[in-house]
CSV table of N, CA, C and O in Angstrom, one decimal:
chain,number,residue,atom,x,y,z
A,883,UNK,N,108.4,112.0,-18.4
A,883,UNK,CA,107.7,113.2,-17.9
A,883,UNK,C,106.4,112.8,-17.3
A,883,UNK,O,106.0,113.4,-16.3
A,884,UNK,N,105.7,111.8,-17.8
A,884,UNK,CA,104.4,111.5,-17.2
A,884,UNK,C,104.6,111.0,-15.8
A,884,UNK,O,103.8,111.4,-14.9
A,885,UNK,N,105.6,110.2,-15.5
A,885,UNK,CA,105.8,109.6,-14.2
A,885,UNK,C,106.2,110.8,-13.2
A,885,UNK,O,105.7,110.8,-12.1
A,886,UNK,N,107.0,111.7,-13.7
A,886,UNK,CA,107.4,112.8,-12.8
A,886,UNK,C,106.2,113.7,-12.5
A,886,UNK,O,106.1,114.2,-11.4
A,887,UNK,N,105.3,113.9,-13.5
A,887,UNK,CA,104.1,114.7,-13.2
A,887,UNK,C,103.2,114.1,-12.2
A,887,UNK,O,102.5,114.9,-11.5
A,888,UNK,N,103.3,112.8,-12.0
A,888,UNK,CA,102.5,112.2,-11.0
A,888,UNK,C,103.3,111.8,-9.7
A,888,UNK,O,102.9,111.0,-8.9
A,889,UNK,N,104.4,112.5,-9.5
A,889,UNK,CA,105.1,112.4,-8.2
A,889,UNK,C,106.2,111.4,-8.1
A,889,UNK,O,106.8,111.2,-7.1
A,890,UNK,N,106.5,110.6,-9.2
A,890,UNK,CA,107.5,109.6,-9.1
A,890,UNK,C,108.9,110.3,-9.4
A,890,UNK,O,109.0,111.2,-10.2
A,891,UNK,N,109.9,109.8,-8.6
A,891,UNK,CA,111.3,110.3,-8.9
A,891,UNK,C,111.8,109.4,-10.0
A,891,UNK,O,111.8,108.1,-9.9
A,892,UNK,N,112.3,110.0,-11.1
A,892,UNK,CA,112.7,109.2,-12.2
A,892,UNK,C,114.2,109.5,-12.5
A,892,UNK,O,114.7,110.6,-12.5
A,893,UNK,N,114.9,108.4,-12.8
A,893,UNK,CA,116.3,108.5,-13.3
A,893,UNK,C,116.3,107.8,-14.6
A,893,UNK,O,115.8,106.6,-14.7
A,894,UNK,N,116.8,108.4,-15.6
A,894,UNK,CA,116.7,107.8,-16.9
A,894,UNK,C,118.1,107.6,-17.5
A,894,UNK,O,119.0,108.4,-17.3
A,895,UNK,N,118.2,106.6,-18.4
A,895,UNK,CA,119.5,106.3,-19.0
A,895,UNK,C,119.2,106.2,-20.5
A,895,UNK,O,118.1,105.8,-21.0
A,896,UNK,N,120.2,106.5,-21.3
A,896,UNK,CA,120.2,106.5,-22.8
A,896,UNK,C,120.3,105.0,-23.3
A,896,UNK,O,119.8,104.8,-24.4
A,897,UNK,N,121.0,104.2,-22.6
A,897,UNK,CA,121.2,102.8,-23.1
A,897,UNK,C,121.3,101.9,-21.9
A,897,UNK,O,121.3,102.3,-20.8
A,898,UNK,N,121.4,100.6,-22.2
A,898,UNK,CA,121.5,99.6,-21.2
A,898,UNK,C,122.7,99.8,-20.2
A,898,UNK,O,122.5,99.8,-19.0
A,899,UNK,N,123.9,99.9,-20.7
A,899,UNK,CA,125.0,100.1,-19.8
A,899,UNK,C,124.9,101.4,-18.9
A,899,UNK,O,125.2,101.3,-17.7
A,900,UNK,N,124.3,102.4,-19.4
A,900,UNK,CA,124.1,103.6,-18.6
A,900,UNK,C,123.1,103.4,-17.5
A,900,UNK,O,123.2,103.8,-16.4
A,901,UNK,N,122.0,102.6,-17.9
A,901,UNK,CA,121.0,102.3,-16.9
A,901,UNK,C,121.5,101.4,-15.8
A,901,UNK,O,121.3,101.7,-14.6
A,902,UNK,N,122.4,100.5,-16.1
A,902,UNK,CA,123.0,99.6,-15.1
A,902,UNK,C,123.8,100.4,-14.2
A,902,UNK,O,123.8,100.3,-12.9
A,903,UNK,N,124.6,101.3,-14.7
A,903,UNK,CA,125.5,102.2,-13.9
A,903,UNK,C,124.7,103.1,-13.0
A,903,UNK,O,125.1,103.2,-11.8
A,904,UNK,N,123.7,103.7,-13.5
A,904,UNK,CA,122.8,104.5,-12.7
A,904,UNK,C,122.2,103.8,-11.5
A,904,UNK,O,122.1,104.2,-10.4
A,905,UNK,N,121.7,102.6,-11.8
A,905,UNK,CA,121.0,101.7,-10.8
A,905,UNK,C,122.0,101.3,-9.8
A,905,UNK,O,121.7,101.3,-8.6
A,906,UNK,N,123.2,101.0,-10.2
A,906,UNK,CA,124.3,100.5,-9.3
A,906,UNK,C,124.6,101.7,-8.3
A,906,UNK,O,124.9,101.4,-7.1
A,907,UNK,N,124.7,102.9,-8.8
A,907,UNK,CA,125.0,104.0,-7.9
A,907,UNK,C,123.9,104.4,-7.0
A,907,UNK,O,124.2,104.9,-5.9
A,908,UNK,N,122.7,104.1,-7.3
A,908,UNK,CA,121.5,104.5,-6.5
A,908,UNK,C,120.7,103.3,-6.1
A,908,UNK,O,119.5,103.4,-5.9
A,909,UNK,N,121.4,102.2,-5.9
A,909,UNK,CA,120.7,100.9,-5.6
A,909,UNK,C,119.6,101.0,-4.5
A,909,UNK,O,118.5,100.5,-4.7
A,910,UNK,N,119.9,101.7,-3.4
A,910,UNK,CA,119.0,101.7,-2.3
A,910,UNK,C,117.7,102.6,-2.7
A,910,UNK,O,116.7,102.4,-2.0
A,911,UNK,N,117.9,103.5,-3.6
A,911,UNK,CA,116.8,104.4,-4.0
A,911,UNK,C,115.9,103.8,-5.1
A,911,UNK,O,114.8,104.3,-5.3
A,912,UNK,N,116.3,102.7,-5.7
A,912,UNK,CA,115.6,102.2,-6.9
A,912,UNK,C,114.6,101.1,-6.4
A,912,UNK,O,114.9,100.1,-5.9
A,913,UNK,N,113.3,101.4,-6.6
A,913,UNK,CA,112.2,100.5,-6.2
A,913,UNK,C,111.7,99.7,-7.5
A,913,UNK,O,111.2,98.6,-7.3
A,914,UNK,N,111.8,100.4,-8.6
A,914,UNK,CA,111.3,99.8,-9.8
A,914,UNK,C,112.1,100.3,-11.0
A,914,UNK,O,112.4,101.5,-11.1
A,915,UNK,N,112.4,99.4,-11.9
A,915,UNK,CA,113.1,99.8,-13.2
A,915,UNK,C,112.1,99.6,-14.3
A,915,UNK,O,111.5,98.5,-14.5
A,916,UNK,N,111.8,100.7,-15.0
A,916,UNK,CA,111.0,100.7,-16.2
A,916,UNK,C,111.9,100.6,-17.4
A,916,UNK,O,112.6,101.6,-17.6
A,917,UNK,N,111.8,99.6,-18.1
A,917,UNK,CA,112.8,99.3,-19.2
A,917,UNK,C,112.2,99.0,-20.5
A,917,UNK,O,111.2,98.2,-20.6
A,918,UNK,N,112.6,99.7,-21.5
A,918,UNK,CA,112.2,99.3,-22.9
A,918,UNK,C,113.1,98.2,-23.3
A,918,UNK,O,114.3,98.2,-23.3
A,919,UNK,N,112.5,97.1,-23.8
A,919,UNK,CA,113.3,95.9,-24.1
A,919,UNK,C,114.2,96.1,-25.3
A,919,UNK,O,115.2,95.4,-25.5
A,920,UNK,N,114.0,97.2,-26.1
A,920,UNK,CA,114.8,97.4,-27.2
A,920,UNK,C,115.9,98.5,-27.0
A,920,UNK,O,116.2,99.3,-27.8
A,921,UNK,N,116.4,98.6,-25.8
A,921,UNK,CA,117.5,99.5,-25.5
A,921,UNK,C,118.7,99.2,-26.2
A,921,UNK,O,119.1,98.0,-26.4
A,922,UNK,N,119.5,100.2,-26.6
A,922,UNK,CA,120.7,100.0,-27.4
A,922,UNK,C,121.9,99.5,-26.5
A,922,UNK,O,121.9,99.7,-25.3
A,923,UNK,N,122.8,98.8,-27.1
A,923,UNK,CA,124.1,98.4,-26.6
A,923,UNK,C,124.0,97.2,-25.6
A,923,UNK,O,125.0,96.8,-25.1
A,924,UNK,N,122.8,96.8,-25.2
A,924,UNK,CA,122.7,95.6,-24.3
A,924,UNK,C,121.4,95.0,-24.5
A,924,UNK,O,120.3,95.7,-24.4
A,925,UNK,N,121.3,93.8,-25.0
A,925,UNK,CA,120.0,93.2,-25.3
A,925,UNK,C,119.2,93.1,-24.1
A,925,UNK,O,119.6,93.0,-22.9
A,926,UNK,N,117.9,93.1,-24.3
A,926,UNK,CA,116.9,93.1,-23.2
A,926,UNK,C,117.1,92.1,-22.1
A,926,UNK,O,117.2,92.4,-20.9
A,927,UNK,N,117.1,90.8,-22.5
A,927,UNK,CA,117.3,89.8,-21.4
A,927,UNK,C,118.6,89.9,-20.6
A,927,UNK,O,118.6,89.8,-19.4
A,928,UNK,N,119.7,90.3,-21.3
A,928,UNK,CA,120.9,90.5,-20.5
A,928,UNK,C,120.8,91.7,-19.6
A,928,UNK,O,121.3,91.7,-18.4
A,929,UNK,N,120.1,92.8,-20.0
A,929,UNK,CA,119.9,93.9,-19.1
A,929,UNK,C,119.1,93.5,-17.9
A,929,UNK,O,119.4,93.9,-16.8
A,930,UNK,N,118.0,92.8,-18.2
A,930,UNK,CA,117.1,92.4,-17.0
A,930,UNK,C,117.9,91.5,-16.1
A,930,UNK,O,117.8,91.7,-14.8
A,931,UNK,N,118.6,90.5,-16.6
A,931,UNK,CA,119.4,89.7,-15.7
A,931,UNK,C,120.4,90.5,-14.9
A,931,UNK,O,120.6,90.2,-13.7
A,932,UNK,N,121.1,91.4,-15.5
A,932,UNK,CA,122.1,92.3,-14.8
A,932,UNK,C,121.4,93.1,-13.7
A,932,UNK,O,122.0,93.1,-12.6
A,933,UNK,N,120.3,93.7,-14.0
A,933,UNK,CA,119.6,94.4,-13.0
A,933,UNK,C,119.2,93.5,-11.8
A,933,UNK,O,119.3,93.9,-10.6
A,934,UNK,N,118.7,92.3,-12.1
A,934,UNK,CA,118.3,91.4,-11.1
A,934,UNK,C,119.5,90.9,-10.2
A,934,UNK,O,119.3,90.7,-9.0
A,935,UNK,N,120.7,90.8,-10.8
A,935,UNK,CA,121.9,90.5,-10.0
A,935,UNK,C,122.3,91.6,-9.1
A,935,UNK,O,122.7,91.4,-8.0
A,936,UNK,N,122.2,92.8,-9.7
A,936,UNK,CA,122.5,94.0,-8.9
A,936,UNK,C,121.6,94.1,-7.6
A,936,UNK,O,122.1,94.4,-6.5
A,937,UNK,N,120.3,93.9,-7.8
A,937,UNK,CA,119.4,94.0,-6.7
A,937,UNK,C,118.4,92.9,-6.8
A,937,UNK,O,117.3,93.1,-7.5
A,938,UNK,N,118.6,91.7,-6.2
A,938,UNK,CA,117.7,90.6,-6.3
A,938,UNK,C,116.3,91.1,-5.8
A,938,UNK,O,116.2,91.8,-4.9
A,939,UNK,N,115.3,90.7,-6.6
A,939,UNK,CA,113.9,91.0,-6.3
A,939,UNK,C,113.5,92.4,-6.8
A,939,UNK,O,112.4,92.8,-6.6
A,940,UNK,N,114.4,93.1,-7.5
A,940,UNK,CA,114.1,94.4,-8.1
A,940,UNK,C,112.9,94.2,-9.0
A,940,UNK,O,112.8,93.3,-9.8
A,941,UNK,N,111.9,95.1,-8.8
A,941,UNK,CA,110.7,95.0,-9.6
A,941,UNK,C,111.0,95.6,-11.0
A,941,UNK,O,111.7,96.7,-11.1
A,942,UNK,N,110.6,94.9,-12.0
A,942,UNK,CA,110.9,95.4,-13.4
A,942,UNK,C,109.7,95.5,-14.2
A,942,UNK,O,108.9,94.5,-14.2
A,943,UNK,N,109.5,96.6,-14.8
A,943,UNK,CA,108.4,96.8,-15.8
A,943,UNK,C,109.0,96.9,-17.1
A,943,UNK,O,109.7,97.9,-17.4
A,944,UNK,N,108.7,96.0,-18.0
A,944,UNK,CA,109.3,95.9,-19.3
A,944,UNK,C,108.3,96.3,-20.4
A,944,UNK,O,107.2,95.7,-20.5
A,945,UNK,N,108.7,97.3,-21.1
A,945,UNK,CA,107.8,97.8,-22.2
A,945,UNK,C,108.3,97.1,-23.5
A,945,UNK,O,109.5,97.1,-23.8
A,946,UNK,N,107.3,96.4,-24.2
A,946,UNK,CA,107.7,95.7,-25.3
A,946,UNK,C,106.5,95.4,-26.2
A,946,UNK,O,105.3,95.7,-25.8
A,947,UNK,N,106.7,94.8,-27.4
A,947,UNK,CA,105.6,94.3,-28.2
A,947,UNK,C,105.3,92.9,-27.8
A,947,UNK,O,106.0,92.3,-27.0
A,948,UNK,N,104.1,92.4,-28.2
A,948,UNK,CA,103.7,91.1,-27.8
A,948,UNK,C,104.6,90.0,-28.2
A,948,UNK,O,104.8,89.1,-27.4
A,949,UNK,N,105.2,90.1,-29.3
A,949,UNK,CA,106.2,89.1,-29.8
A,949,UNK,C,107.4,89.1,-28.9
A,949,UNK,O,107.9,88.0,-28.4
A,950,UNK,N,107.9,90.3,-28.6
A,950,UNK,CA,109.1,90.4,-27.7
A,950,UNK,C,108.8,89.8,-26.3
A,950,UNK,O,109.6,89.2,-25.7
A,951,UNK,N,107.6,90.1,-25.8
A,951,UNK,CA,107.2,89.6,-24.5
A,951,UNK,C,107.4,88.1,-24.4
A,951,UNK,O,107.9,87.5,-23.5
A,952,UNK,N,106.9,87.4,-25.4
A,952,UNK,CA,107.0,85.9,-25.4
A,952,UNK,C,108.5,85.5,-25.4
A,952,UNK,O,108.8,84.5,-24.6
A,953,UNK,N,109.3,86.1,-26.1
A,953,UNK,CA,110.7,85.7,-26.2
A,953,UNK,C,111.4,86.0,-24.8
A,953,UNK,O,112.1,85.2,-24.3
A,954,UNK,N,111.1,87.2,-24.2
A,954,UNK,CA,111.7,87.5,-23.0
A,954,UNK,C,111.2,86.6,-21.8
A,954,UNK,O,111.9,86.2,-21.0
A,955,UNK,N,109.9,86.4,-21.8
A,955,UNK,CA,109.3,85.6,-20.8
A,955,UNK,C,109.9,84.2,-20.8
A,955,UNK,O,110.0,83.5,-19.8
A,956,UNK,N,110.2,83.6,-22.0
A,956,UNK,CA,110.8,82.3,-22.1
A,956,UNK,C,112.2,82.3,-21.5
A,956,UNK,O,112.6,81.4,-20.8
A,957,UNK,N,113.0,83.4,-21.7
A,957,UNK,CA,114.4,83.5,-21.3
A,957,UNK,C,114.5,83.8,-19.8
A,957,UNK,O,115.4,83.3,-19.1
A,958,UNK,N,113.6,84.6,-19.3
A,958,UNK,CA,113.7,85.0,-17.9
A,958,UNK,C,112.3,84.8,-17.2
A,958,UNK,O,111.4,85.5,-17.4
A,959,UNK,N,112.3,83.8,-16.4
A,959,UNK,CA,111.1,83.5,-15.7
A,959,UNK,C,111.3,84.1,-14.3
A,959,UNK,O,112.1,83.6,-13.5
A,960,UNK,N,110.6,85.1,-14.0
A,960,UNK,CA,110.7,85.8,-12.7
A,960,UNK,C,109.4,86.5,-12.3
A,960,UNK,O,108.8,87.2,-13.2
A,961,UNK,N,109.0,86.3,-11.1
A,961,UNK,CA,107.7,87.0,-10.7
A,961,UNK,C,107.9,88.5,-10.5
A,961,UNK,O,106.9,89.2,-10.4
A,962,UNK,N,109.1,89.0,-10.5
A,962,UNK,CA,109.3,90.4,-10.4
A,962,UNK,C,109.3,91.2,-11.7
A,962,UNK,O,109.4,92.4,-11.7
A,963,UNK,N,109.1,90.4,-12.8
A,963,UNK,CA,109.0,91.1,-14.1
A,963,UNK,C,107.6,91.2,-14.6
A,963,UNK,O,106.8,90.2,-14.6
A,964,UNK,N,107.1,92.4,-14.9
A,964,UNK,CA,105.8,92.6,-15.5
A,964,UNK,C,106.0,93.2,-16.9
A,964,UNK,O,107.0,93.9,-17.1
A,965,UNK,N,105.0,93.0,-17.7
A,965,UNK,CA,105.1,93.6,-19.1
A,965,UNK,C,104.1,94.6,-19.4
A,965,UNK,O,102.9,94.5,-18.9
A,966,UNK,N,104.4,95.6,-20.1
A,966,UNK,CA,103.5,96.6,-20.6
A,966,UNK,C,103.6,96.6,-22.1
A,966,UNK,O,104.7,96.9,-22.7
A,967,UNK,N,102.6,96.1,-22.8
A,967,UNK,CA,102.6,95.9,-24.2
A,967,UNK,C,102.4,97.2,-25.0
A,967,UNK,O,101.4,97.9,-24.6
A,968,UNK,N,103.3,97.5,-25.9
A,968,UNK,CA,103.1,98.7,-26.8
A,968,UNK,C,102.1,98.4,-27.8
A,968,UNK,O,101.9,97.3,-28.3
A,969,UNK,N,101.4,99.4,-28.2
A,969,UNK,CA,101.4,100.8,-27.7
A,969,UNK,C,100.5,100.9,-26.5
A,969,UNK,O,99.6,100.1,-26.3
A,970,UNK,N,100.8,101.8,-25.6
A,970,UNK,CA,100.0,102.0,-24.4
A,970,UNK,C,99.9,103.5,-24.2
A,970,UNK,O,100.7,104.3,-24.7
A,971,UNK,N,99.0,103.9,-23.3
A,971,UNK,CA,98.8,105.4,-23.1
A,971,UNK,C,99.3,105.7,-21.6
A,971,UNK,O,99.7,104.8,-20.9
A,972,UNK,N,99.2,106.9,-21.3
A,972,UNK,CA,99.8,107.4,-20.0
A,972,UNK,C,99.0,106.7,-18.8
A,972,UNK,O,99.6,106.3,-17.8
A,973,UNK,N,97.7,106.6,-18.9
A,973,UNK,CA,97.0,105.9,-17.9
A,973,UNK,C,97.4,104.5,-17.7
A,973,UNK,O,97.5,104.0,-16.5
A,974,UNK,N,97.6,103.8,-18.8
A,974,UNK,CA,98.1,102.4,-18.7
A,974,UNK,C,99.4,102.3,-18.0
A,974,UNK,O,99.7,101.4,-17.2
A,975,UNK,N,100.3,103.2,-18.4
A,975,UNK,CA,101.6,103.3,-17.7
A,975,UNK,C,101.5,103.5,-16.2
A,975,UNK,O,102.2,102.8,-15.5
A,976,UNK,N,100.8,104.5,-15.9
A,976,UNK,CA,100.6,104.8,-14.4
A,976,UNK,C,100.0,103.6,-13.6
A,976,UNK,O,100.5,103.3,-12.5
A,977,UNK,N,99.0,103.0,-14.2
A,977,UNK,CA,98.4,101.8,-13.6
A,977,UNK,C,99.5,100.7,-13.4
A,977,UNK,O,99.6,100.1,-12.3
A,978,UNK,N,100.2,100.4,-14.5
A,978,UNK,CA,101.2,99.4,-14.4
A,978,UNK,C,102.3,99.7,-13.4
A,978,UNK,O,102.7,98.8,-12.6
A,979,UNK,N,102.8,100.9,-13.3
A,979,UNK,CA,103.8,101.3,-12.3
A,979,UNK,C,103.2,101.1,-10.9
A,979,UNK,O,103.9,100.6,-10.0
A,980,UNK,N,102.0,101.6,-10.7
A,980,UNK,CA,101.4,101.5,-9.3
A,980,UNK,C,101.3,100.0,-9.0
A,980,UNK,O,101.6,99.6,-7.9
A,981,UNK,N,100.8,99.2,-9.9
A,981,UNK,CA,100.6,97.8,-9.6
A,981,UNK,C,101.9,97.1,-9.3
A,981,UNK,O,102.0,96.3,-8.4
A,982,UNK,N,102.9,97.4,-10.0
A,982,UNK,CA,104.3,96.9,-9.8
A,982,UNK,C,104.8,97.2,-8.4
A,982,UNK,O,105.2,96.4,-7.6
A,983,UNK,N,104.6,98.5,-8.0
A,983,UNK,CA,105.1,99.0,-6.8
A,983,UNK,C,104.3,98.4,-5.6
A,983,UNK,O,104.9,98.2,-4.5
A,984,UNK,N,103.0,98.2,-5.8
A,984,UNK,CA,102.2,97.7,-4.7
A,984,UNK,C,102.2,96.2,-4.7
A,984,UNK,O,101.7,95.6,-3.8
A,985,UNK,N,102.7,95.6,-5.7
A,985,UNK,CA,102.8,94.1,-5.8
A,985,UNK,C,101.5,93.4,-6.1
A,985,UNK,O,101.4,92.3,-5.9
A,986,UNK,N,100.6,94.2,-6.8
A,986,UNK,CA,99.3,93.5,-7.1
A,986,UNK,C,99.3,93.1,-8.6
A,986,UNK,O,100.2,93.3,-9.3
């Protein structure tokens, strides 16, 4: 809701497979995937790799705890992945999304 209130178009999925299917159908429209690393039915690293295969260079903002960040960063080394450590507030989310989209 926060992202939509600030003018972002958002497509959301309930779990990893649904998110992959949604992204595949709207591949040209997806500039950034904001993903919680703890999504059900598909572990975080597998989800991230699948999204990167669908759209190489896709920018990914991964919401996670600091311990999870270290595990994911080890498994997937990619400049297109950024992390947003929980807990965070709406302003931090908006800044992270803007930075990802602008590439800063």
